[in-house]
Coordinates of C-alpha atoms in Angstrom, one line a residue:
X928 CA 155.2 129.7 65.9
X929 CA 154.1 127.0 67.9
X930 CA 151.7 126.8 71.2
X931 CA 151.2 124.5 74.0
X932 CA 148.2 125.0 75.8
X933 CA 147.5 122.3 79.1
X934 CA 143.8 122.2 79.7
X935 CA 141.3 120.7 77.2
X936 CA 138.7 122.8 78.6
X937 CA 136.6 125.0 76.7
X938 CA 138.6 127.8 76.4
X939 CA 142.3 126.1 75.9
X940 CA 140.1 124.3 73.4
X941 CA 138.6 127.1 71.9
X942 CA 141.8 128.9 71.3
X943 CA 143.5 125.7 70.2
X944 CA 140.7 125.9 67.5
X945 CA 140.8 129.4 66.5
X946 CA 144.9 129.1 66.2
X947 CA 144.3 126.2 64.0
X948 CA 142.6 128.1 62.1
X949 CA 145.2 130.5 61.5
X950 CA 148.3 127.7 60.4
X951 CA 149.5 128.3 63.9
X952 CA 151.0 124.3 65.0
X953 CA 148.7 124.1 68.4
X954 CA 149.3 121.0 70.5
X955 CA 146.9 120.8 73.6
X956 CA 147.7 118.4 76.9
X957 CA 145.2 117.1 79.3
X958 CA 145.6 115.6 82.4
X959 CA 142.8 113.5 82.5
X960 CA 143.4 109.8 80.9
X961 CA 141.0 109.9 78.8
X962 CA 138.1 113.4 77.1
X963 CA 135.1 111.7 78.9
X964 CA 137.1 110.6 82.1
X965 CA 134.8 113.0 84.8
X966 CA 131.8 114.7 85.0
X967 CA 132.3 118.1 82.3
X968 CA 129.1 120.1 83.6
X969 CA 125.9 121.1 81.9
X970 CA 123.8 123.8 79.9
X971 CA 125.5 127.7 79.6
X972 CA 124.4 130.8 78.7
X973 CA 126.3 132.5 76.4
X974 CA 126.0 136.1 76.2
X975 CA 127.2 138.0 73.0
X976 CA 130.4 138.3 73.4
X977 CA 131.0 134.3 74.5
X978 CA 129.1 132.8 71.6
X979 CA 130.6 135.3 69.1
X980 CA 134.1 134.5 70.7
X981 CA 133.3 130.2 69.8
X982 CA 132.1 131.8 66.2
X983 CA 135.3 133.6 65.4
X984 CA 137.4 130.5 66.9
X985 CA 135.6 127.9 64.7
X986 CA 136.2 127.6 61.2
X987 CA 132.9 129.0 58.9
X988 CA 131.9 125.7 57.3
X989 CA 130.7 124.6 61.1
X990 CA 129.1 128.1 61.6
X991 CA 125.8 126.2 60.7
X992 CA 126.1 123.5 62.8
X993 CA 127.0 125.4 65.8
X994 CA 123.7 127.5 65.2
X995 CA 121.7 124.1 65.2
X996 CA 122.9 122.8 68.6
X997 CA 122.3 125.5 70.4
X998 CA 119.3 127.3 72.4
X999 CA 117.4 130.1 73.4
X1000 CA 118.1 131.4 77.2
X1001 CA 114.5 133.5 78.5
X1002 CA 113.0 133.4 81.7
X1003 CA 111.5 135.8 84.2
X1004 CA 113.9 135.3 86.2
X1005 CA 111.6 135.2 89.2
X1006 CA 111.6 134.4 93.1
X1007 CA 109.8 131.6 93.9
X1008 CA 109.0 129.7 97.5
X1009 CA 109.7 125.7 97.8
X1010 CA 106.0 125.5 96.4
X1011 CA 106.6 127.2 93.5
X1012 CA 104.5 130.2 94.7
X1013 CA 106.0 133.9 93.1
X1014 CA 107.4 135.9 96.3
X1015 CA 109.6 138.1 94.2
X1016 CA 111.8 138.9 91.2
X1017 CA 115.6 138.5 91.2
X1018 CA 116.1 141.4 88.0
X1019 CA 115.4 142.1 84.5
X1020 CA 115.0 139.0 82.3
X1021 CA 117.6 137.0 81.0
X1022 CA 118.3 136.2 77.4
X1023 CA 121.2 135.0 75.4
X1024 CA 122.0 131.5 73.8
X1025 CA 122.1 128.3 75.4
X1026 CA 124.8 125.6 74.9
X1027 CA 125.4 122.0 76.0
X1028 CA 129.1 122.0 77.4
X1029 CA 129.8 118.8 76.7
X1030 CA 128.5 118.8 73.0
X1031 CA 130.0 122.3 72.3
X1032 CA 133.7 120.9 74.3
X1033 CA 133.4 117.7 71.7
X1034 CA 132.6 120.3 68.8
X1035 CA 135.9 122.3 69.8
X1036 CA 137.9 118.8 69.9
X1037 CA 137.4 117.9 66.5
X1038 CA 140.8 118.2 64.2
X1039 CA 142.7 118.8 67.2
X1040 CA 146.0 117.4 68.4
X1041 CA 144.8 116.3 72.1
X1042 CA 147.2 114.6 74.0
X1043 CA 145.8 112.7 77.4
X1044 CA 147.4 111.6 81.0
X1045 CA 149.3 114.0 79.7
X1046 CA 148.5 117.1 82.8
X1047 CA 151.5 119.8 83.2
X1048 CA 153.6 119.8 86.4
X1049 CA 155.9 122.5 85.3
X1050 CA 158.1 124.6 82.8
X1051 CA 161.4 125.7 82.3
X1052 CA 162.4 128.9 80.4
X1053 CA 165.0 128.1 77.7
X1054 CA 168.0 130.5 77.2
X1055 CA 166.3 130.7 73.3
X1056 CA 163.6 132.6 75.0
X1057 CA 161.1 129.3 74.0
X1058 CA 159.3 127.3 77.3
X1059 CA 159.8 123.8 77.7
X1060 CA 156.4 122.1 79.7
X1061 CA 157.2 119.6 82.3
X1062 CA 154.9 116.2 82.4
X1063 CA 154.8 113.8 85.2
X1064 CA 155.2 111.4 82.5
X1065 CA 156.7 111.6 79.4
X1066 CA 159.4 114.1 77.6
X1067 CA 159.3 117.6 77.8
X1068 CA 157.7 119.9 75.0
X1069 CA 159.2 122.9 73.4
X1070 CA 157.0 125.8 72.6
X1071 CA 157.1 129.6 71.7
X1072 CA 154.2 129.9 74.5
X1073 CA 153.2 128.1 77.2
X1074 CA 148.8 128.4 78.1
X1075 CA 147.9 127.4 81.5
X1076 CA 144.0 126.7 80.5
X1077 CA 144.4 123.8 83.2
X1078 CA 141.4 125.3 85.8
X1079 CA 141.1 126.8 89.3
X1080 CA 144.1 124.2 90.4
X1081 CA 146.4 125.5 87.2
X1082 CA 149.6 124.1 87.7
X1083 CA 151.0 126.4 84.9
X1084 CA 149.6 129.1 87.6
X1085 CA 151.4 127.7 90.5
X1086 CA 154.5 127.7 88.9
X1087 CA 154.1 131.6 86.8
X1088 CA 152.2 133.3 89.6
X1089 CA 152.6 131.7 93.1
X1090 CA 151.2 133.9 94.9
X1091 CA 147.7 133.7 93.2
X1092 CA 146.2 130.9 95.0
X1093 CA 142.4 129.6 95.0
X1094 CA 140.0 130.9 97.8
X1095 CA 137.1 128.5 99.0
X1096 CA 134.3 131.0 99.2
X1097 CA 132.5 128.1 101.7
X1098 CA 129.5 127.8 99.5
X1099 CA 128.9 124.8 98.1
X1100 CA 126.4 123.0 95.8
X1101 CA 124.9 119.7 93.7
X1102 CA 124.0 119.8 90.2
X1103 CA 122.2 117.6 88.3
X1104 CA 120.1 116.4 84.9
X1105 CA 117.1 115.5 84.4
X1106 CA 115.2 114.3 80.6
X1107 CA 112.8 117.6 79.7
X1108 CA 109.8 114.8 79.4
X1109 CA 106.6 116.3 79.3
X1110 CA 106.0 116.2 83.1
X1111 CA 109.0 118.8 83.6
X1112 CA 107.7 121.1 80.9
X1113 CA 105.2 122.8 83.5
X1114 CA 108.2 123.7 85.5
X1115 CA 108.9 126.1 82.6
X1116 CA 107.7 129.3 85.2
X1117 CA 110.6 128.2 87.7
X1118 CA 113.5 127.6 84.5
X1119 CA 115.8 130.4 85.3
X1120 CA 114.4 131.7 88.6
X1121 CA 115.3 130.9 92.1
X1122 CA 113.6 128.4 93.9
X1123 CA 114.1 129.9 98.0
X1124 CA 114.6 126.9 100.7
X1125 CA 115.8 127.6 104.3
X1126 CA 119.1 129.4 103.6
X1127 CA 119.7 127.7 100.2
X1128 CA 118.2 128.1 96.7
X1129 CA 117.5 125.9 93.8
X1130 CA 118.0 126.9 90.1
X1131 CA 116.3 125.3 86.8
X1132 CA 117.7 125.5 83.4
X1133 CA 116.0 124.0 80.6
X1134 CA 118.4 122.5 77.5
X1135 CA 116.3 122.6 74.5
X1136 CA 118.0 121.8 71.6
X1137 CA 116.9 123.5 68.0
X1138 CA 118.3 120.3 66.8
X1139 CA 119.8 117.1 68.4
X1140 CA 123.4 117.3 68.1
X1141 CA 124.2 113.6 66.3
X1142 CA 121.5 114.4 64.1
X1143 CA 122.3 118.3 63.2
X1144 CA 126.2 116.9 63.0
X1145 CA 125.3 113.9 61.0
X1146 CA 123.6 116.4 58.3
X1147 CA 125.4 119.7 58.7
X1148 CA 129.3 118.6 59.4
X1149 CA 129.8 114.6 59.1
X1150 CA 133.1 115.0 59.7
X1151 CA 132.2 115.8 63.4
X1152 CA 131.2 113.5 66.0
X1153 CA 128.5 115.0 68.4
X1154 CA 127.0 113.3 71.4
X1155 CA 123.5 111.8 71.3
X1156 CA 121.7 114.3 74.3
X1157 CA 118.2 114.9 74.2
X1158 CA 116.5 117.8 75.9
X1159 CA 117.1 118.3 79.9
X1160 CA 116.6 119.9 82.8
X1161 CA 119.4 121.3 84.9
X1162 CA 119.4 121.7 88.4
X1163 CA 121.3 123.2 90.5
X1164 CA 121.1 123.4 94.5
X1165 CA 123.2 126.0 96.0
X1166 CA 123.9 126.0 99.9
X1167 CA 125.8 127.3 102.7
X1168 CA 129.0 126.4 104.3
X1169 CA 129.3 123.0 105.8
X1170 CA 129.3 118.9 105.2
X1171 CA 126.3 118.1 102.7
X1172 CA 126.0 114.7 104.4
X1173 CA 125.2 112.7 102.0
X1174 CA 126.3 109.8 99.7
X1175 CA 125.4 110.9 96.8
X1176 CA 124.3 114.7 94.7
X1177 CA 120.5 113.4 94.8
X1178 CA 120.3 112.5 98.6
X1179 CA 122.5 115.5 99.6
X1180 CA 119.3 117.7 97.6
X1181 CA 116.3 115.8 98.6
X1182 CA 117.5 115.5 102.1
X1183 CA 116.8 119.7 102.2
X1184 CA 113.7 119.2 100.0
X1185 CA 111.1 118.3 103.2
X1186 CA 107.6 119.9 102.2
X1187 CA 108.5 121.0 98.5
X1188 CA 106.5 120.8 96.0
X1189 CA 106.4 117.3 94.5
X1190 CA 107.4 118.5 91.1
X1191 CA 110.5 119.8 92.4
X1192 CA 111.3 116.4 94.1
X1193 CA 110.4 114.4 91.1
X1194 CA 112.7 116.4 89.2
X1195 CA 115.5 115.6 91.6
X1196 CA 114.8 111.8 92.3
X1197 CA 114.6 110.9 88.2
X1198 CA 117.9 112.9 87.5
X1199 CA 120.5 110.9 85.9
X1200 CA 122.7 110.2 88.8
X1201 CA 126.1 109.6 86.4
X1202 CA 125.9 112.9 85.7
X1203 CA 125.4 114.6 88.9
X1204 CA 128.4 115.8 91.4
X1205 CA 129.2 118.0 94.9
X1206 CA 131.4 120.9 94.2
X1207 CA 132.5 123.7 96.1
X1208 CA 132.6 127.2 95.0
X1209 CA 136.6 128.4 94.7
X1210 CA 137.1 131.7 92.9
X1211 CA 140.7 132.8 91.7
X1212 CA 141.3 136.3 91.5
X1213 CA 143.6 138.3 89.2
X1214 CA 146.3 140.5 90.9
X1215 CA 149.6 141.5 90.6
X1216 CA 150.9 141.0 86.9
X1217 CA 153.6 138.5 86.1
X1218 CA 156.8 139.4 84.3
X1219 CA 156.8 139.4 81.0
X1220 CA 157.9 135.8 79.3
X1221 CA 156.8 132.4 77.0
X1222 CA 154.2 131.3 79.3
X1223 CA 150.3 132.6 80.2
X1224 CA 147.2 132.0 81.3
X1225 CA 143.3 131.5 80.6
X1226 CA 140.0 130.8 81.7
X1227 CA 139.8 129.7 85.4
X1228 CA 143.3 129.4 85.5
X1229 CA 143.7 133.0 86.4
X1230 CA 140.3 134.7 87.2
X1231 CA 137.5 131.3 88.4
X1232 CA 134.2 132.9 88.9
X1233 CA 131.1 131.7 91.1
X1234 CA 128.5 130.7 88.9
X1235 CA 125.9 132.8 90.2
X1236 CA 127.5 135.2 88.0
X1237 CA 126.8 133.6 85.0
X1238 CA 130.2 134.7 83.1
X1239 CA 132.9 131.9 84.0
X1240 CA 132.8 130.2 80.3
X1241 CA 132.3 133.5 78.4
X1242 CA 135.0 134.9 80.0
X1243 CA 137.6 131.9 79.3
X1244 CA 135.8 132.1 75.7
X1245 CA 136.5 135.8 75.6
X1246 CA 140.2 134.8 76.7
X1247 CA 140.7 132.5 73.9
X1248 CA 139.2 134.9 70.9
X1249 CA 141.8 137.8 72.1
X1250 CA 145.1 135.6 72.5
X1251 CA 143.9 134.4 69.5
X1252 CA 144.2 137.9 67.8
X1253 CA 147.2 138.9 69.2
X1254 CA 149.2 135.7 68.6
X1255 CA 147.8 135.9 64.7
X1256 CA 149.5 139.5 65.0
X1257 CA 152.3 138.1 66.3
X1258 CA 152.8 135.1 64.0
X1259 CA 152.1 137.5 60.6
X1260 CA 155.0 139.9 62.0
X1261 CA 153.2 143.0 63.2
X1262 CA 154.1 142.7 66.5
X1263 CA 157.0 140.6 69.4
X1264 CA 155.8 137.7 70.8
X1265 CA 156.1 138.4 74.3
X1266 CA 154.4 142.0 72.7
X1267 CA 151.4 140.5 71.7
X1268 CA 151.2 138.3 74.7
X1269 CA 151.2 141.6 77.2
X1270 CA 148.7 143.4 75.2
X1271 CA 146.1 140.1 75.9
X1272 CA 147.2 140.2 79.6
X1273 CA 146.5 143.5 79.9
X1274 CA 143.1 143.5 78.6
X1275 CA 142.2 139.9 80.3
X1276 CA 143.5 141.3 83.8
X1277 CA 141.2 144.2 84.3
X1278 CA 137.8 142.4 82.4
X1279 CA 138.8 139.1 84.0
X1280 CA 139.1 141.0 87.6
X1281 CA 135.7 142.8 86.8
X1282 CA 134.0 138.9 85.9
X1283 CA 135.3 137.6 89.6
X1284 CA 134.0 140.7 91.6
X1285 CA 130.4 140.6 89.7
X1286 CA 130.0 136.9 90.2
X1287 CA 131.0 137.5 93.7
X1288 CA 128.8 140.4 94.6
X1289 CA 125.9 137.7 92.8
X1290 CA 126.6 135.4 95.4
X1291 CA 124.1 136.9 98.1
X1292 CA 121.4 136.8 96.3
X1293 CA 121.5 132.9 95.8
X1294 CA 122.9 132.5 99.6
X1295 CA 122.3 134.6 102.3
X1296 CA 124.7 135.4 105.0
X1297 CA 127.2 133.6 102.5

């Protein structure tokens, strides 16, 4: 059997890694020119299910590495005002663990066959019953299955499910880092809870590390190539419809930051401003089911969450863990392709439909009137 998967995100990644595992020939395409061509996001909370999903993915030997990189999610998850005064409580505490993206997406790159500039405009269905992918340069690519892991713009999507389109819920928001010095370690109260402005809300996360990630991969797994981040915080400024006006992530949040306390502004001003960015918030919602065939899709490609929802990654990760099972079922015999391939739709349609809906009816909370 062999797999294309476009996207080099986490979760075409992650299942790229898991089939690997398995002797299953994987080859993944990413339209970017190069891995570290844009801006890949910061710290996420894994729940259960998502970090077990990377575990079961990963080969065992990096088990030990992967618990080294990662952190510990806690917080009160509190209401506080712009001077960091408690005004109410947003729900029960949240725990879990925390990951770097871009550490854990160059952890899931390792071994694999990664081919850049190399985004999928389309596919053709072979008489054979195998997909051939469609570049905007290069040759075509012959596979038993085609993966659109390519995000909330899939082109895989466009082309399988056309009438599954993006919506622009209006909200949009700036993120940014900041080094956890020891300044920022007071704000440890507000890490996790909502900071309340005038009709817009700032969220902390802190990244601590158990280990730095060179240094854990240097000892644990030299064969794989972490980044050098330290400790950070991330912040995240969430707002209504309309233009941020601004020139960059850090003007368009201090603009809104009159009056705040000056930790909070600190924190914004000594962020590292190559990794800060203005995105909007699009969700893509799972409906009607495709016919069956050589081609799916995973991750944001087919149900893109709001991140006040907090499930986005481990739902993509939870994608990749159970195509991963039923291709393995597949590929050993026990079941048809295109089998095995329905039975992971099926599941992924009604939990990835439930992940959209939740992250949605989160959105209020963080927005109001949004």
């Amino acid at each position: 059997m062999r797999v294309s998967v476009a996207g080099a995100g986490l979760g075409g990644l992650c299942l790229a890694q898991g089939l690997r595992g398995a002797g299953i020939e994987t080859e993944v395409y990413e339209r970017d020119p190069a891995i570290t061509a844009r801006f890949q996001g910061y710290r996420l909370v894994l729940n259960p299910a998502g970090f077990e999903a990377v575990r079961a993915c990963l080969p065992p030997r990096w088990h030990p590495l992967l618990d080294a990189i990662v952190g510990d999610a806690y917080g009160e998850r509190l209401i506080l005002d712009r001077h960091l005064n408690r005004i109410g409580e947003l729900g029960p505490g949240r725990t879990g663990t925390v990951v770097d993206r871009h550490v854990l997406r160059h952890l899931l790159l390792t071994g694999l066959r990664v081919r850049t500039g190399a985004g999928v405009t389309g596919y053709d269905v072979l008489p054979d019953g195998k997909v051939s992918a469609r570049f905007a340069h290069g040759d075509p690519v012959t596979a038993d299955l085609l993966v659109g892991a390519d995000g909330v713009g899939s082109a895989v999507r466009a082309a399988l499910a056309p009438r599954i389109t993006p919506t622009d819920t209006g909200v949009r928001f700036v993120i940014g880092r900041t080094p956890l010095t020891e300044r920022f370690t007071g704000l440890s109260r507000a890490f996790g809870s909502k900071i309340a402005g005038d009709g817009m809300s700032l969220l902390l996360g802190a990244m601590r590390f158990r280990t730095p990630p060179k240094e854990a991969a240097e000892r644990l797994a030299p064969e794989v190539t972490l980044p050098d981040v330290r400790d950070y915080v991330r912040w995240a400024m969430i707002l209504p419809n309309g233009p941020l006006g601004a020139a960059t992530p850090q003007e368009a949040a201090l603009s809104r930051m009159d009056g705040w306390h000056p930790e909070l502004r600190a924190l914004v001003e000594q962020s590292d401003p190559d990794n800060s960015t203005l995105l909007s918030i699009r969700v893509v919602e799972p409906r009607e089911r495709w016919a069956p065939g050589p081609v799916t899709l995973l991750g944001d490609a087919i149900h893109a969450t709001s991140p006040t929802g907090g499930n986005g990654a481990n739902t993509a990760l939870r994608d990749a863990d159970l195509l991963r099972r039923c291709l393995i079922e597949a590929s050993e015999g026990r079941q048809d392709l295109l089998d095995a391939v329905g039975d992971y739709e099926r599941q992924m349609f009604a939990y990835g439909a439930e992940a959209v809906r939740h992250s949605l009816d989160a959105l209020p909370a963080y927005v109001p009137n949004s």
